[in-house]
XYZ file of C-alpha atoms in Angstrom:
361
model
C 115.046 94.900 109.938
C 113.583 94.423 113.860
C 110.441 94.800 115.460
C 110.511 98.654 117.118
C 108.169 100.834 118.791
C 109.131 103.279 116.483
C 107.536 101.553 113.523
C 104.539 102.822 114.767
C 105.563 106.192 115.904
C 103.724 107.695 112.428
C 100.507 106.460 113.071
C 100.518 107.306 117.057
C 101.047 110.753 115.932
C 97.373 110.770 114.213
C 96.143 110.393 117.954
C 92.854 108.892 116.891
C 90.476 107.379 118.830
C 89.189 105.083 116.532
C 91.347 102.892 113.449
C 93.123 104.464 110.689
C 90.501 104.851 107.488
C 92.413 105.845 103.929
C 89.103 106.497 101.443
C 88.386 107.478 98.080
C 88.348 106.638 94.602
C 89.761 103.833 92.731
C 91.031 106.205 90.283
C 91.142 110.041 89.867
C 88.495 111.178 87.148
C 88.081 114.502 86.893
C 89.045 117.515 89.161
C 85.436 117.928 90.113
C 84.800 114.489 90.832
C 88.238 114.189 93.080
C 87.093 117.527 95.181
C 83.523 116.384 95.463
C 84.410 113.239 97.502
C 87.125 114.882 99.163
C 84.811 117.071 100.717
C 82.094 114.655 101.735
C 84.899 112.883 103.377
C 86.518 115.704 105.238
C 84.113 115.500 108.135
C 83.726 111.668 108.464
C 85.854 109.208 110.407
C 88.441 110.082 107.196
C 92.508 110.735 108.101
C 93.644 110.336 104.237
C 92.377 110.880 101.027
C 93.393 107.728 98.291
C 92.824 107.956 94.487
C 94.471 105.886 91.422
C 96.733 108.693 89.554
C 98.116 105.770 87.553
C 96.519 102.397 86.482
C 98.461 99.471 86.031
C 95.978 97.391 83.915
C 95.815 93.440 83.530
C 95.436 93.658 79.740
C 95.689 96.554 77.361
C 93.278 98.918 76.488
C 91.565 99.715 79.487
C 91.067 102.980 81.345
C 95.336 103.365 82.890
C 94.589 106.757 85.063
C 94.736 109.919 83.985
C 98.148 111.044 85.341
C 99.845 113.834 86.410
C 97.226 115.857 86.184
C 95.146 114.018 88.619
C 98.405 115.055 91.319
C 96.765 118.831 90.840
C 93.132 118.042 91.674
C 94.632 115.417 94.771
C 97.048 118.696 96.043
C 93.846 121.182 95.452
C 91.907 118.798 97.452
C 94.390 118.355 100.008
C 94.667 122.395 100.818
C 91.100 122.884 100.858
C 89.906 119.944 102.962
C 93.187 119.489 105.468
C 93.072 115.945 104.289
C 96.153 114.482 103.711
C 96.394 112.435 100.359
C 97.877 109.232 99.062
C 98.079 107.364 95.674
C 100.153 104.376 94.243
C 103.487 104.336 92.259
C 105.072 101.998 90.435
C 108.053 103.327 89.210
C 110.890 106.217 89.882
C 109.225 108.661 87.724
C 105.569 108.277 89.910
C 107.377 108.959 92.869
C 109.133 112.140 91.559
C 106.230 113.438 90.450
C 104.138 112.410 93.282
C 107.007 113.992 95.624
C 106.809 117.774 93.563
C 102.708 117.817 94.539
C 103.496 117.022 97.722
C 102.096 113.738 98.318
C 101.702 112.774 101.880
C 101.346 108.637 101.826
C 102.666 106.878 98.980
C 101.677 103.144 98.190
C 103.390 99.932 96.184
C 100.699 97.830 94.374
C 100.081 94.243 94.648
C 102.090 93.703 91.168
C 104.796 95.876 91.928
C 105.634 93.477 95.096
C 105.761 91.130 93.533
C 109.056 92.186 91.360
C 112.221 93.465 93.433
C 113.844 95.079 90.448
C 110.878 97.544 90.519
C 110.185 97.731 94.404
C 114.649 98.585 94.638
C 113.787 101.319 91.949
C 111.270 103.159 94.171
C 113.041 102.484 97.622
C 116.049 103.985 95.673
C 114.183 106.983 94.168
C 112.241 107.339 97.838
C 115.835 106.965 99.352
C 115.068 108.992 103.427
C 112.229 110.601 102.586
C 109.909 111.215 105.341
C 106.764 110.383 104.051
C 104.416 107.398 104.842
C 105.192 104.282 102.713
C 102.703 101.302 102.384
C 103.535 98.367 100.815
C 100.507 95.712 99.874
C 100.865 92.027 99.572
C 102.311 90.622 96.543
C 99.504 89.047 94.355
C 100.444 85.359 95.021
C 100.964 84.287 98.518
C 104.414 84.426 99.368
C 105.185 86.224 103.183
C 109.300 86.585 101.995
C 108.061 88.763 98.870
C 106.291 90.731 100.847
C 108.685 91.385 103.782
C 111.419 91.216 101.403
C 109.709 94.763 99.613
C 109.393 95.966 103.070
C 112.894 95.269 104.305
C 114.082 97.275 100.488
C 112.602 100.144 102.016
C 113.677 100.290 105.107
C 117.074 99.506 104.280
C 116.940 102.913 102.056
C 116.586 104.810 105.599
C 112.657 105.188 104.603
C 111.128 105.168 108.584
C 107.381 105.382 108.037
C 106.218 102.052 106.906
C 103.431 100.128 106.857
C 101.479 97.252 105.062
C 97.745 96.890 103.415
C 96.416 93.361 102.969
C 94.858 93.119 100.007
C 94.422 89.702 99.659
C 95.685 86.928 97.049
C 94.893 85.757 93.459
C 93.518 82.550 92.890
C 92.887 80.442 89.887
C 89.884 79.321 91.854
C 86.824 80.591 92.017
C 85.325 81.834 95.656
C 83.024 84.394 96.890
C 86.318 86.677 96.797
C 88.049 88.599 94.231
C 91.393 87.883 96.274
C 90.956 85.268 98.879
C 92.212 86.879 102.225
C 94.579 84.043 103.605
C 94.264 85.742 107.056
C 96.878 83.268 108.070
C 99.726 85.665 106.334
C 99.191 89.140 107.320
C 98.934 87.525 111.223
C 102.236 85.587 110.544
C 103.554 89.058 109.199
C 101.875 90.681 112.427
C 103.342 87.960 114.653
C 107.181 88.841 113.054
C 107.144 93.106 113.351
C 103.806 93.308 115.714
C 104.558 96.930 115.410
C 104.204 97.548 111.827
C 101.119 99.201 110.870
C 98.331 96.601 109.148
C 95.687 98.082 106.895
C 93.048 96.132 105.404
C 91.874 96.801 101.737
C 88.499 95.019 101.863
C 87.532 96.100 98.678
C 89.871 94.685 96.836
C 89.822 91.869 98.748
C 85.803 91.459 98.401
C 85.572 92.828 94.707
C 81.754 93.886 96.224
C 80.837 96.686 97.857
C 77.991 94.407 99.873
C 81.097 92.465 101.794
C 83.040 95.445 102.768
C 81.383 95.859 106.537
C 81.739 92.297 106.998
C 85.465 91.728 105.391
C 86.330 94.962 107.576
C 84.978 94.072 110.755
C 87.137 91.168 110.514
C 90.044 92.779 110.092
C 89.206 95.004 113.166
C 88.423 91.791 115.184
C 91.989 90.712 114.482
C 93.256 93.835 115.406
C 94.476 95.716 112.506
C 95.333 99.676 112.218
C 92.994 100.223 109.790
C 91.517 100.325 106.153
C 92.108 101.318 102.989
C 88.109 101.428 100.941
C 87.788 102.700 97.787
C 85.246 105.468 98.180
C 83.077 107.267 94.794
C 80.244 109.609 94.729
C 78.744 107.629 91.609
C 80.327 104.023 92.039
C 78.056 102.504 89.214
C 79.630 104.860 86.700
C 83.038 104.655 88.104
C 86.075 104.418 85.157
C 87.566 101.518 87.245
C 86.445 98.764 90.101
C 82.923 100.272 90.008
C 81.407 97.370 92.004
C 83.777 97.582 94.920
C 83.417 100.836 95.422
C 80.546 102.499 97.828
C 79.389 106.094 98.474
C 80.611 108.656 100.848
C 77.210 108.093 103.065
C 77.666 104.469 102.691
C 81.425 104.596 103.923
C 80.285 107.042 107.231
C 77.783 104.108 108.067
C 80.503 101.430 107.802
C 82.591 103.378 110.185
C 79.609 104.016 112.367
C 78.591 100.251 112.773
C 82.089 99.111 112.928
C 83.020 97.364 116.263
C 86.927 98.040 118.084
C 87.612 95.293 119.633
C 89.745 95.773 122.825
C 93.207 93.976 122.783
C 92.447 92.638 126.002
C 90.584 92.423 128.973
C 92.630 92.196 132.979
C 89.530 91.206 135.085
C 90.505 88.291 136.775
C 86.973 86.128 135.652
C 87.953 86.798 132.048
C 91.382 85.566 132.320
C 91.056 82.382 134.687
C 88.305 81.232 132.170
C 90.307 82.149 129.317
C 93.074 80.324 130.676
C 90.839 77.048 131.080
C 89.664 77.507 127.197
C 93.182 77.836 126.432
C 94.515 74.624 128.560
C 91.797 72.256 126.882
C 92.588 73.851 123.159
C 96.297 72.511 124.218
C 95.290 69.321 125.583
C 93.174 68.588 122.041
C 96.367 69.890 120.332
C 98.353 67.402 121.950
C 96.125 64.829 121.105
C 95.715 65.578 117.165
C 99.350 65.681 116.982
C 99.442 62.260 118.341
C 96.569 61.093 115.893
C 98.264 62.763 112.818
C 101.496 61.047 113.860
C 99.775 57.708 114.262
C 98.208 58.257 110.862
C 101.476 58.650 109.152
C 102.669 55.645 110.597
C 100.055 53.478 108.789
C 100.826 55.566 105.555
C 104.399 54.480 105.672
C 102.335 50.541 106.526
C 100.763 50.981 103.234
C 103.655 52.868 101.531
C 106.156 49.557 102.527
C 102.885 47.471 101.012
C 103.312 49.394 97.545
C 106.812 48.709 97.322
C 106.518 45.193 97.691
C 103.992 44.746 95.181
C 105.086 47.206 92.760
C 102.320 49.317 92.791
C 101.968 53.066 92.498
C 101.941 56.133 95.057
C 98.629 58.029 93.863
C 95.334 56.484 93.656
C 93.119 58.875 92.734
C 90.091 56.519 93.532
C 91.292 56.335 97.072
C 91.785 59.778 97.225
C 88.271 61.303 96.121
C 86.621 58.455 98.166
C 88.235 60.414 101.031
C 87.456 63.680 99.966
C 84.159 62.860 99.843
C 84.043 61.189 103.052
C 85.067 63.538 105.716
C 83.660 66.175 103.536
C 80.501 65.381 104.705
C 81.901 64.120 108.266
C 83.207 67.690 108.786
C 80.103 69.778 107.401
C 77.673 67.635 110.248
C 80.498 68.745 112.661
C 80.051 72.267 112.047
C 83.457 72.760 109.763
C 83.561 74.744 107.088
C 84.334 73.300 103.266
C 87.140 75.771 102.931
C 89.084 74.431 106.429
C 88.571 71.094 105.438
C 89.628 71.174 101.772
C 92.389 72.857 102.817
C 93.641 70.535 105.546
C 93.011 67.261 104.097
C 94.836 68.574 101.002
C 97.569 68.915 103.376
C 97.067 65.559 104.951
C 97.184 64.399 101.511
C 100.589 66.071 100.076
C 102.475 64.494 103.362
C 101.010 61.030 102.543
C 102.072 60.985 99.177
C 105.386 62.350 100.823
C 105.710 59.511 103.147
C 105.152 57.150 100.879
C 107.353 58.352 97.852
C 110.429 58.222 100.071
C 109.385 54.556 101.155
C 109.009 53.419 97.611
C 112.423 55.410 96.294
C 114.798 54.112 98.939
C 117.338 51.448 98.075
């Protein structure tokens, strides 16, 4: 698979004037509930109408969708509101069935990524069909799973791709229910810069109070679009009830929402952004250097070790650290997140250094 204009073809043919927005509930309910949002929706800054026909649940005995039948209310909606509509599948049989109603935009889940067997099964049974195929991030984060679902696809002559970030599970516990690792979807962006990028902030967020802000960063990195699940009583939904916000709510994200332009020619904006740019390079230059000096007095310290006998890992030495440029980095305006995350880094290539010191003959 290569990076073509044509990737994008299917969404240039919306001709909108403002990014892509795929709304509605988590999961179909009840034929009135389904045409109810459908046609608060119809009039907003709405292109496609989402709901959960079928549930894939964690553990047992929760509410799995309610089936086929929610494909009738979903195709009723659809011919009385022009909306087109889209729902997940997970297996051959979904997509059959979601083919015979007519489905316009069909989506793989996070957990259905993640396992090629399955994601070969519904490229197979989607084998060139023309509708719109999305394929969210595998729940851990791992770019080749996710490209490698994409590249099943398009391998089975299916042309209208795309891809929601959705974020990534995490044993951790943050402010997120799936920590966005922004760093993946860009690297994903930066390989096929023409395949559509949705953002699902609410499954990202897990809270309907972080979806303007989770989405207005996905705008400011210049994504298609979004994916939010949408409910006219989100307390009471059957599923994800606190991710989920009202029709009125959703027309006022949209509304305060900011497009950011992809760039700027005026000559004063790009002669200063080309100053920013050479000093960012310079200090690039320069923390390479310091890494790389840094290393060299691991492997000091690593030789050291070996000639004493003494282990790799000191875990006193390590949380003294920690602790150190924790604070360091806060009183220089860094956030914990960054610096975990780097010094972790820093860490894992010490320990690296030092372990092939020690184990060579």
């Amino acid at each position: 698979m290569t990076n073509s204009s044509e990737l994008k073809t299917w969404l240039n043919d919306f001709q909108l004037t403002h990014p892509l927005v795929i709304a509605g509930p988590c999961s179909a309910e009840t034929e009135e509930q389904v045409l109810k949002i459908a046609h608060e929706l119809k009039d907003a800054d709405v292109n496609i109408l989402r709901a959960g026909i079928w549930k894939p649940r964690t553990r047992p005995g929760g509410f799995e969708g309610v089936g086929e039948i929610g494909l009738k209310w979903l195709k009723r909606a659809k011919d009385e509101t022009g909306l087109l509509i889209a729902t997940e599948v997970a297996t051959a049989n979904h997509v059959k069935l979601a083919l015979e109603y007519d489905v316009d935009v069909l989506w793989i889940g996070a957990r259905t990524t993640a396992n090629p067997f399955a994601v070969q099964e519904i490229a197979d049974a989607l084998q060139n069909t023309d509708k719109i195929v999305l394929v969210k991030n595998p729940v851990n984060p791992d770019l080749s799973l996710w490209l490698g679902g994409i590249e099943r696809l398009y391998n089975a002559g299916i042309k209208k791709l795309g891809v929601i970030h959705r974020g990534f599970s995490s044993y951790e516990k943050t402010k997120y229910r799936n920590i966005p690792e922004w760093q993946i979807p860009i690297d994903l962006r930066n390989r096929f810069p023409d395949l559509p990028l949705i953002c699902d902030p609410s499954h990202i967020t897990g809270n309907r109070n972080m979806i303007q802000e989770v989405s207005q960063q996905a705008l400011n990195l210049n994504y298609d679009g979004l994916i939010i699940e949408t409910h006219i009583d989100p307390d009471n939904a059957w599923s994800d009830a606190a991710q989920q916000v009202t029709p009125d709510t959703l027309k006022q994200i949209c509304k305060d929402l900011v497009v950011r332009k992809k760039n700027d020619e005026s000559d004063n904006y790009n002669t200063e952004l080309d100053n920013l740019r050479l000093n960012i390079d310079d200090l690039d230059d320069k923390l390479i250097e310091i890494l790389s000096q840094r290393m060299r007095l691991v492997d000091e310290i690593g030789t050291l070790k070996k000639e004493h006998n003494v282990s790799v890992l000191q875990n006193d030495r390590w949380q003294s650290i920690e602790n150190r440029v924790k604070s360091v980095c806060l009183e220089k305006g860094l956030t914990k997140d960054f610096t975990e995350q780097l010094f972790k880094l820093v860490h894992q290539e010490s320990i690296s250094h030092q372990n092939k010191i020690i184990n060579k003959s």
